[in-house]
CSV table of N, CA and C in Angstrom, one decimal:
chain,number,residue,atom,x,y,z
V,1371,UNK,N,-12.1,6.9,5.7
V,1371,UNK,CA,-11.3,6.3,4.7
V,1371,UNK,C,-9.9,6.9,4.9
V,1372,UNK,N,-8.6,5.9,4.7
V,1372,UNK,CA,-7.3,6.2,4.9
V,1372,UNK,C,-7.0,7.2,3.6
V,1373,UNK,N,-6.1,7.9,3.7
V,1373,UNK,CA,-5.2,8.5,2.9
V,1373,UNK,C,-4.4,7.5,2.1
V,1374,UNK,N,-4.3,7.6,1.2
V,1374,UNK,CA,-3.4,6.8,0.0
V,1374,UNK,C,-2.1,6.8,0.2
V,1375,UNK,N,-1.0,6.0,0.3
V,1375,UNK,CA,0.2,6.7,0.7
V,1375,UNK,C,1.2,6.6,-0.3
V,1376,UNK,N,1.1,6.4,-1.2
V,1376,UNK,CA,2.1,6.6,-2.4
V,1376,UNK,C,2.5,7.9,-2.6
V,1377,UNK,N,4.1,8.2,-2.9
V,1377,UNK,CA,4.5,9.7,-2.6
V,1377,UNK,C,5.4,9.0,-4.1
V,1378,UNK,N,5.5,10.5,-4.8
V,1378,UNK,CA,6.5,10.6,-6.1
V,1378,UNK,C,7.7,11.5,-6.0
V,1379,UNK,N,8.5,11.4,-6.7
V,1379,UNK,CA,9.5,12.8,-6.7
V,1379,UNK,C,8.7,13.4,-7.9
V,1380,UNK,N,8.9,14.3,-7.8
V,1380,UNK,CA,8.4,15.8,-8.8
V,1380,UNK,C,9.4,16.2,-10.0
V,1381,UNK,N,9.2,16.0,-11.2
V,1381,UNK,CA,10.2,15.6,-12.5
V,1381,UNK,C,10.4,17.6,-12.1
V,1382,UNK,N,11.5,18.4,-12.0
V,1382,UNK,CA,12.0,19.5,-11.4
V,1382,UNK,C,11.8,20.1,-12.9
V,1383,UNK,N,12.3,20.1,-13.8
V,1383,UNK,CA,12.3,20.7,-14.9
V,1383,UNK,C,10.6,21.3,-15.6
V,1384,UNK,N,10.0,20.2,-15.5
V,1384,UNK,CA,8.5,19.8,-16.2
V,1384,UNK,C,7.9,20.9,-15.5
V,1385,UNK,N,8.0,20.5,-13.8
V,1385,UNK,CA,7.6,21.7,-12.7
V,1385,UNK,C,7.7,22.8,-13.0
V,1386,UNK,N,9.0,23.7,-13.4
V,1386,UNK,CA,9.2,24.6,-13.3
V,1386,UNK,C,8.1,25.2,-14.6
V,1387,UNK,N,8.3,24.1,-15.5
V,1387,UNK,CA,7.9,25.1,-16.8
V,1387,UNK,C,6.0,25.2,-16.5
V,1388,UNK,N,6.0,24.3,-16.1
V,1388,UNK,CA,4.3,24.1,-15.5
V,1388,UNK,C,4.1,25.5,-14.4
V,1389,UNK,N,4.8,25.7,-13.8
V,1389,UNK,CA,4.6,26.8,-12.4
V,1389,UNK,C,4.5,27.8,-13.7
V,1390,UNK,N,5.4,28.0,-14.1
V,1390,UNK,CA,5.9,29.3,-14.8
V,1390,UNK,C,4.7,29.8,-15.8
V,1391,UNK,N,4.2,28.5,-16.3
V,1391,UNK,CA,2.7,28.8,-17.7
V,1391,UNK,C,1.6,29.0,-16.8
V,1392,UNK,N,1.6,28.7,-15.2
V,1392,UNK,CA,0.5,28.8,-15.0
V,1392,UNK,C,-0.7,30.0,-14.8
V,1393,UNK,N,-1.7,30.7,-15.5
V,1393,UNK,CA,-1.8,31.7,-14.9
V,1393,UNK,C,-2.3,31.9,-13.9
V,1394,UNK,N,-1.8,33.0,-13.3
V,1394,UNK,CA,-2.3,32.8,-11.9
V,1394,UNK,C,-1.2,32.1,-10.9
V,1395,UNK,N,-0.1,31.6,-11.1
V,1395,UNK,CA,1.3,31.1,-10.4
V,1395,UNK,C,2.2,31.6,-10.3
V,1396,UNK,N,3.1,31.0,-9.4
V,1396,UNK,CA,3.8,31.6,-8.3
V,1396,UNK,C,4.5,32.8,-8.9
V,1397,UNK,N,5.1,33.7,-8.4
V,1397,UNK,CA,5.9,35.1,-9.0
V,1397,UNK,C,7.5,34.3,-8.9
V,1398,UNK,N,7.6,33.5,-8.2
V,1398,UNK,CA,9.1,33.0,-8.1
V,1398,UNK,C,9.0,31.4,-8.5
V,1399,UNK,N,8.7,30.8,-9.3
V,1399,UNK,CA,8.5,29.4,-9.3
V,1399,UNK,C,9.6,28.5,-8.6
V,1400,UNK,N,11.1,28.7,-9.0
V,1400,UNK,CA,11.9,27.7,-8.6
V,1400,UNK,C,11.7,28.0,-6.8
V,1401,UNK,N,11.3,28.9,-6.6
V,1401,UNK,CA,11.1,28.9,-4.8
V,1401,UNK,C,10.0,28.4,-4.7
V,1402,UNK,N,9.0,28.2,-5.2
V,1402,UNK,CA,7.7,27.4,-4.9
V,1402,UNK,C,7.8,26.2,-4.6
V,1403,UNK,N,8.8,26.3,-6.1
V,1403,UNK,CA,8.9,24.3,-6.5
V,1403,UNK,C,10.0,23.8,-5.3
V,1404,UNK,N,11.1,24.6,-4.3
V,1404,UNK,CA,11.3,23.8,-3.6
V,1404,UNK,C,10.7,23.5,-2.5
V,1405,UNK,N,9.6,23.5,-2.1
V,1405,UNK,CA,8.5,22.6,-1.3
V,1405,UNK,C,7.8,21.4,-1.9
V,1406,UNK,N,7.9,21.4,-3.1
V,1406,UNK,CA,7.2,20.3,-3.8
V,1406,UNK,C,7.8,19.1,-4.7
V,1407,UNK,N,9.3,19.3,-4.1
V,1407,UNK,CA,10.2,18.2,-4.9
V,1407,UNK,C,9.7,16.8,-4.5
V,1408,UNK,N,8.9,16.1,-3.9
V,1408,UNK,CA,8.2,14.9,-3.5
V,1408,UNK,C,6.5,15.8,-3.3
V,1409,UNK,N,6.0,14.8,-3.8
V,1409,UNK,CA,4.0,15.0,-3.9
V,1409,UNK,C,4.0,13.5,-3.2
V,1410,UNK,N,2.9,13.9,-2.1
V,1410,UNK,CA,2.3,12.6,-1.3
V,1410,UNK,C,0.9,12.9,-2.0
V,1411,UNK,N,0.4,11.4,-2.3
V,1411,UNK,CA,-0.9,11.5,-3.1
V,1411,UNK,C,-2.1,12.5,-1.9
V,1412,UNK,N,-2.8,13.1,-2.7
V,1412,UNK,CA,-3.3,13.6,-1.5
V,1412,UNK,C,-5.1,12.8,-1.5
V,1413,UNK,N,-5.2,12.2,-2.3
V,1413,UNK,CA,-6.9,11.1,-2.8
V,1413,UNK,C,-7.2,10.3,-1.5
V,1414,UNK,N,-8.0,9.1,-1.3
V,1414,UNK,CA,-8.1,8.5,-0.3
V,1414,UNK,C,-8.1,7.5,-1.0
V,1415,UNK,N,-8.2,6.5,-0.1
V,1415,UNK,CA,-7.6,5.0,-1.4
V,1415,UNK,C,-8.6,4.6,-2.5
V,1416,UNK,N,-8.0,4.5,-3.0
V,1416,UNK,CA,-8.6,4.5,-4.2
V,1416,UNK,C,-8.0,3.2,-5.5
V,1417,UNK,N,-8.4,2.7,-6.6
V,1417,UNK,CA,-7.9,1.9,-7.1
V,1417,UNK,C,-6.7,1.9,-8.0
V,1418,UNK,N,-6.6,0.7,-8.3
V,1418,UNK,CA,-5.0,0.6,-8.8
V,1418,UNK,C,-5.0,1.5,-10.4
V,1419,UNK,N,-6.4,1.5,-10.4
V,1419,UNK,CA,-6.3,1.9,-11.8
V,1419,UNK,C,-6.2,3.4,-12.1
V,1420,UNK,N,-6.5,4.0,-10.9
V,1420,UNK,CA,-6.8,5.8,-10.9
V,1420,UNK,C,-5.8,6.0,-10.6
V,1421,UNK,N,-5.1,7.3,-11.4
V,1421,UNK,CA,-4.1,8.4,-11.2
V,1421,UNK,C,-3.7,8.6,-9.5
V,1422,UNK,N,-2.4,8.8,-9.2
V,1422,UNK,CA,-2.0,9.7,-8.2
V,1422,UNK,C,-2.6,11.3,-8.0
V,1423,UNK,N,-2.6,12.0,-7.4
V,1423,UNK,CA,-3.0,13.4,-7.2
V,1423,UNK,C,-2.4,14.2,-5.9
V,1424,UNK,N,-1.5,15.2,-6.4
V,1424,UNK,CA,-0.9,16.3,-5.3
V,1424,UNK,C,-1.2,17.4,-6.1
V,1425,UNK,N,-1.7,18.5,-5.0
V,1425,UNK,CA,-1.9,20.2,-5.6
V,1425,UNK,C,-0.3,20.5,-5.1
V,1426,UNK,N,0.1,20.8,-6.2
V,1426,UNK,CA,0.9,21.7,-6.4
V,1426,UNK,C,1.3,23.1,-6.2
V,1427,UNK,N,0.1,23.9,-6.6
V,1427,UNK,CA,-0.4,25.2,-6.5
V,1427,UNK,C,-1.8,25.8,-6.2
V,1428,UNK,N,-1.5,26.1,-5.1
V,1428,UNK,CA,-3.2,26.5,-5.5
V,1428,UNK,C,-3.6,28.4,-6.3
V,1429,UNK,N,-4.5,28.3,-6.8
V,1429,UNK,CA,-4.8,29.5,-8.2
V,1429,UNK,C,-6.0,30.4,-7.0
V,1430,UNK,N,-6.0,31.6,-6.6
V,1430,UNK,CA,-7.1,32.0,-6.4
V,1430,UNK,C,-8.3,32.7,-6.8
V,1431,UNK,N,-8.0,32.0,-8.3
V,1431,UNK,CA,-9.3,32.4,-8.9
V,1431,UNK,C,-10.2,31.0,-8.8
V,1432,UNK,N,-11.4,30.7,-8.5
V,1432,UNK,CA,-11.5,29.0,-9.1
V,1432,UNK,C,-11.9,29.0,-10.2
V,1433,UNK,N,-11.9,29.9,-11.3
V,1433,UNK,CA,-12.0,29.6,-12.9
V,1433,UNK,C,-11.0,28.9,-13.5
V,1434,UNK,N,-9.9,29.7,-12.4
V,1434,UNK,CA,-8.2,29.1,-13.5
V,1434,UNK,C,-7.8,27.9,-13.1
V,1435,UNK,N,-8.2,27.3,-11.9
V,1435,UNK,CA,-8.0,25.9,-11.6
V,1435,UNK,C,-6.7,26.1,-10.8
V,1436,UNK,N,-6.3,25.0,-9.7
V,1436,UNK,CA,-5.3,24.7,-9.0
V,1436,UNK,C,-4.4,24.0,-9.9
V,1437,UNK,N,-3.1,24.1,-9.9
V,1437,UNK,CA,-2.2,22.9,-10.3
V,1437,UNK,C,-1.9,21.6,-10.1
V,1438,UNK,N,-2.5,20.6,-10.2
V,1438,UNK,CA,-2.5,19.4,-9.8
V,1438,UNK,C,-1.1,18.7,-10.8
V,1439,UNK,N,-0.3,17.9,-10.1
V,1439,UNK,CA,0.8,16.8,-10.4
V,1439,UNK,C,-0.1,15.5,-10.5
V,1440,UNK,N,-0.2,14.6,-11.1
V,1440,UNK,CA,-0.9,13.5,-11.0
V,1440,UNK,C,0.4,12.5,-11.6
V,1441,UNK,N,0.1,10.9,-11.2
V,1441,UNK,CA,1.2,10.0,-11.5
V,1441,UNK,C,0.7,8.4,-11.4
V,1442,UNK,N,1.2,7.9,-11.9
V,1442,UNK,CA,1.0,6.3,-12.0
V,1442,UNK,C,2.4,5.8,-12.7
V,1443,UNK,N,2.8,4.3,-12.6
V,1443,UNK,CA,3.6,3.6,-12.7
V,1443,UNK,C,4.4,4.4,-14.5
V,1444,UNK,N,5.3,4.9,-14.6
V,1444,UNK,CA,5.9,4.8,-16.1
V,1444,UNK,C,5.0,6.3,-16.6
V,1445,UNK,N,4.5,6.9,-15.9
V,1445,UNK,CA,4.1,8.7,-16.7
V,1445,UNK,C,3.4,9.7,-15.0
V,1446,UNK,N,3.5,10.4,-15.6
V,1446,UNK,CA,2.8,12.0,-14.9
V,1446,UNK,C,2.8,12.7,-15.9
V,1447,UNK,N,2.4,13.9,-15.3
V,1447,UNK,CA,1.3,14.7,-15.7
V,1447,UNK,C,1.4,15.8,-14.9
V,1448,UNK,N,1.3,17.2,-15.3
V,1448,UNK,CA,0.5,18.2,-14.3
V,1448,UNK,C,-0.6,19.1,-15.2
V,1449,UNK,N,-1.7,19.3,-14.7
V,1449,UNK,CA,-2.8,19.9,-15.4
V,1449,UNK,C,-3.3,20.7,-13.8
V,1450,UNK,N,-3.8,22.0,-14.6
V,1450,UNK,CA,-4.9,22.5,-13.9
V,1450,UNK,C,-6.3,22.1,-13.8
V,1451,UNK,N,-6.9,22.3,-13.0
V,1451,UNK,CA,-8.4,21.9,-13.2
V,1451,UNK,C,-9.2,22.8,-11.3
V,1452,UNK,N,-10.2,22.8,-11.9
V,1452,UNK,CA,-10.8,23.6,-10.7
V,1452,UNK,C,-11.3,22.7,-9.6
V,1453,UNK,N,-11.4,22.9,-8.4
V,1453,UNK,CA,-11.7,22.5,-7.5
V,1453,UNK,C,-13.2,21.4,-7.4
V,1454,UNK,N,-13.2,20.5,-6.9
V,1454,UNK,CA,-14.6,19.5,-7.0
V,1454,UNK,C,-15.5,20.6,-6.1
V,1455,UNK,N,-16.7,20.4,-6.2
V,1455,UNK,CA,-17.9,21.2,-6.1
V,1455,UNK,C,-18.6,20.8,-4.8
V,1456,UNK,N,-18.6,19.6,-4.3
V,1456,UNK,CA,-19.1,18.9,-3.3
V,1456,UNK,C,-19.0,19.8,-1.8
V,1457,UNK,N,-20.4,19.7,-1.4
V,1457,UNK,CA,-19.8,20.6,0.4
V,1457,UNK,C,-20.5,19.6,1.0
V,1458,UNK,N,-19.7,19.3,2.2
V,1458,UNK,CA,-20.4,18.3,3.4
V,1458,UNK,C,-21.2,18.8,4.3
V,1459,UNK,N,-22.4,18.3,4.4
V,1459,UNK,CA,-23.4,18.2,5.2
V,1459,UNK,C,-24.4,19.3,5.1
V,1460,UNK,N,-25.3,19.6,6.3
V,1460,UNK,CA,-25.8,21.0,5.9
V,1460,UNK,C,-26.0,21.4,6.9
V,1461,UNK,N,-27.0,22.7,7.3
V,1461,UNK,CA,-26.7,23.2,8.4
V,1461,UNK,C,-25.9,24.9,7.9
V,1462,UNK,N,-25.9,25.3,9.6
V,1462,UNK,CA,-24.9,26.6,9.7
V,1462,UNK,C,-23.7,26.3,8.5
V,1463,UNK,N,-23.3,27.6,7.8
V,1463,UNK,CA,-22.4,28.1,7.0
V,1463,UNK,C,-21.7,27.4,7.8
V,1464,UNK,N,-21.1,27.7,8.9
V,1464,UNK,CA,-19.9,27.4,9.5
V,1464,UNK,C,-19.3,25.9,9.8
V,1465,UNK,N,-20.4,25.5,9.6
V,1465,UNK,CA,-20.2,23.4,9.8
V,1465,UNK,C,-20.2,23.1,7.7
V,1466,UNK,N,-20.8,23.4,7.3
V,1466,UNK,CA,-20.0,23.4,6.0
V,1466,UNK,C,-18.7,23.4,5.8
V,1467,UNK,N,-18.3,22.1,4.9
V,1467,UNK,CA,-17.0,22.3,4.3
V,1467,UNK,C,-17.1,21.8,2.7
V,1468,UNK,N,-16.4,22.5,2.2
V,1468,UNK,CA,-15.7,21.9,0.7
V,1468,UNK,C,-14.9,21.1,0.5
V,1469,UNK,N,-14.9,20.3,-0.5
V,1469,UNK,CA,-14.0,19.1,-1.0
V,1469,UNK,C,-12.6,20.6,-1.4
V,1470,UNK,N,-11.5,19.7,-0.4
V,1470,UNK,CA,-10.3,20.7,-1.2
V,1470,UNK,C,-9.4,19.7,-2.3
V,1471,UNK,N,-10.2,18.8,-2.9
V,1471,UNK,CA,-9.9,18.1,-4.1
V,1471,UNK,C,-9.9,18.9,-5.4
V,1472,UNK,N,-9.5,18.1,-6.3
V,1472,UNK,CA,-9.7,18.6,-8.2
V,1472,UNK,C,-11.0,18.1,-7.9
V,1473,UNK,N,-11.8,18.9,-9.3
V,1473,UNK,CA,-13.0,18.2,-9.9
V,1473,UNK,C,-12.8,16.8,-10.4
V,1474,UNK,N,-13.7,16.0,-10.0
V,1474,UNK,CA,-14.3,14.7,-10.9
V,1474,UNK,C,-12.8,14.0,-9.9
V,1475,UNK,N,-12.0,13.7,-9.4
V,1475,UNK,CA,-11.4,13.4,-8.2
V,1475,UNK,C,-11.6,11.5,-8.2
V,1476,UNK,N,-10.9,10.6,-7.7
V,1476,UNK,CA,-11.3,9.2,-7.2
V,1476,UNK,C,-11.2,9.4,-5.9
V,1477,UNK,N,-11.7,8.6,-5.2
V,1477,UNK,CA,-12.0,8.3,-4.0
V,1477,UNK,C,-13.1,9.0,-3.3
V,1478,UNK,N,-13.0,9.0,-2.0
V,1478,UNK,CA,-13.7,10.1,-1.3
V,1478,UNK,C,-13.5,11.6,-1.2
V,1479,UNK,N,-14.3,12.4,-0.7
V,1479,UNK,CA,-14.2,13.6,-0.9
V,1479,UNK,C,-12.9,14.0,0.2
V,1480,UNK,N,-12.3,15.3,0.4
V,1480,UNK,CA,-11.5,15.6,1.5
V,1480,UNK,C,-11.8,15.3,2.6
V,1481,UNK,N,-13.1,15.8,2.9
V,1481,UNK,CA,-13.4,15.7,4.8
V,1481,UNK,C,-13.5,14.2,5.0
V,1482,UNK,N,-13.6,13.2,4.3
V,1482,UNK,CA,-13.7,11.9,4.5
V,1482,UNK,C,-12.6,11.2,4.7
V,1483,UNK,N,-11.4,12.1,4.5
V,1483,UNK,CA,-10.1,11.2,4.5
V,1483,UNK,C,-9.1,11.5,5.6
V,1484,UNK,N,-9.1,10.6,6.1
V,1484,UNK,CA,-8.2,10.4,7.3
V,1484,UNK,C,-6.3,10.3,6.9
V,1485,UNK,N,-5.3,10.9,7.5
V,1485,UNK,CA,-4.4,11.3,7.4
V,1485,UNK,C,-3.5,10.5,8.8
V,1486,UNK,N,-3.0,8.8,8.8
V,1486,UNK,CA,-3.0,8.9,10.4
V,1486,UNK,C,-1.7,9.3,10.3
V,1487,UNK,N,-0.8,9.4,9.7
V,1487,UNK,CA,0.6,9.7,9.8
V,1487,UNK,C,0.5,11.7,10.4
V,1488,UNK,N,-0.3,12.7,9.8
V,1488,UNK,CA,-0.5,13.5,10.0
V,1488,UNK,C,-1.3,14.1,11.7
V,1489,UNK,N,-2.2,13.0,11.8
V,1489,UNK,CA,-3.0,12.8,13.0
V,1489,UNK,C,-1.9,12.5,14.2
V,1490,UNK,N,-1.1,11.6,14.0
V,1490,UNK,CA,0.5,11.4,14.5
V,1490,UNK,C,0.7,12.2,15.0
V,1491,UNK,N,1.6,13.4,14.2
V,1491,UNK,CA,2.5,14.0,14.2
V,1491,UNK,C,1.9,15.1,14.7
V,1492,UNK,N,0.7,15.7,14.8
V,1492,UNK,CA,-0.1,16.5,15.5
V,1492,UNK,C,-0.1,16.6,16.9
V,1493,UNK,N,-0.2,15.0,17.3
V,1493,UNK,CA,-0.3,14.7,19.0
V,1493,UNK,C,1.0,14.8,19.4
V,1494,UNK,N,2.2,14.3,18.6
V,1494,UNK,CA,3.3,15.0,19.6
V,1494,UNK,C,3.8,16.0,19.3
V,1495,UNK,N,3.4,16.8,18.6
V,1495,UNK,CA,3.7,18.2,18.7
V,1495,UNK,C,2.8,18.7,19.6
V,1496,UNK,N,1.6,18.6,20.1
V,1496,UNK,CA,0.7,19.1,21.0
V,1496,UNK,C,1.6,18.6,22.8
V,1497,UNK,N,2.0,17.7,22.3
V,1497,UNK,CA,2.6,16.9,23.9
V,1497,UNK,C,3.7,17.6,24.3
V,1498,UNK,N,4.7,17.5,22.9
V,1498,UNK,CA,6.1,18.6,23.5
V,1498,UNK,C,5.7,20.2,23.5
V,1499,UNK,N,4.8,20.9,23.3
V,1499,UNK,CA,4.2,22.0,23.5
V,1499,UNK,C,3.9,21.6,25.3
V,1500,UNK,N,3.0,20.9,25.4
V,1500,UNK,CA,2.6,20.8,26.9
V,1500,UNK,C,3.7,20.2,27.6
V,1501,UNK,N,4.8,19.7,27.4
V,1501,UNK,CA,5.9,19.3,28.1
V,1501,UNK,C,6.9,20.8,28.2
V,1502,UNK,N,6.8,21.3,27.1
V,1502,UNK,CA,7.9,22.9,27.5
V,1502,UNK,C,7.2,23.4,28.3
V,1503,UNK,N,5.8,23.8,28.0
V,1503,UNK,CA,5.4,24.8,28.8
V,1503,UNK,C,5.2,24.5,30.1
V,1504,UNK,N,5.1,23.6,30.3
V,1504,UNK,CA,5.3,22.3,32.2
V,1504,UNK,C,6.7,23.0,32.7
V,1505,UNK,N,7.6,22.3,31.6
V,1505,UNK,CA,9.2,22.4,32.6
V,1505,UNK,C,9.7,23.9,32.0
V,1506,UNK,N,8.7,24.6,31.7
V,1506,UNK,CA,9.7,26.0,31.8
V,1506,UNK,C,8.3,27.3,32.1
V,1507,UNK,N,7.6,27.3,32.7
V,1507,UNK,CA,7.0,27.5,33.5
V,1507,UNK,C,6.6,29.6,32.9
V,1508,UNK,N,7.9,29.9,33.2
V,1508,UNK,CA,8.0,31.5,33.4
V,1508,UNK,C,8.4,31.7,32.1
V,1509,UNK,N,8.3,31.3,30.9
V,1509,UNK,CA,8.9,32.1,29.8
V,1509,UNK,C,7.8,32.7,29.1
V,1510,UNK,N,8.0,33.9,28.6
V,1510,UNK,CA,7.3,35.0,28.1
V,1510,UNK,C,6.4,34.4,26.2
């Protein structure tokens, strides 16, 4: 399943005061928040009817929940809520993965969601890595 591609700008004020109450958030907020002046939904597609969703913050407790930004046409939102519970597959610990979504979430879980713009931009970063290290051979 694709990634959703609707992106918001981040209402800057609302943020700050959100970072700032969160417990468990950032020690500098307005430095946090300048990484998160636009949220790309991070859900997989999902319907017209379900909320947007970007983590904001992540909390390392999972009692206190991540900070999630959520958005639709005319309002947002940011609430905490703890991580969805879901692990993929079974098997060795190490082929396990976790949903790095909120609880109760629309769409598919994380490992189901494909990212091609991200998948992109991976491969030519991988190619001009193999193109320097081609044409410059001896560097340390």
């Amino acid at each position: 399943m694709l990634q959703c591609t609707s992106f918001a700008h981040v209402p800057e004020i609302d943020a700050l005061v959100a970072l700032t109450t969160l417990p468990g958030g950032p020690t500098d907020p307005p430095e946090a928040f300048a990484e998160h002046k636009r949220a790309l939904c991070e859900l997989g597609e999902h319907s017209e009817y379900d909320e947007h969703a970007a983590r904001l913050w992540p909390v390392d407790t999972e009692s206190r929940g991540d900070l999630w930004f959520f958005w639709a046409p005319g309002r947002y939102r940011f609430t905490a809520l703890p991580p969805c519970s879901a692990l993929s597959g079974h098997g060795p610990v190490s082929k396990i993965k976790g949903c790095t979504l909120h609880l109760m979430h629309a769409g598919g879980h994380s490992w189901a969601v494909t990212d091609p713009l991200g998948d992109l931009l991976d491969a030519i970063a991988r190619r001009e890595v193999r193109r320097i290290l081609r044409d410059n051979p001896h560097t340390d």
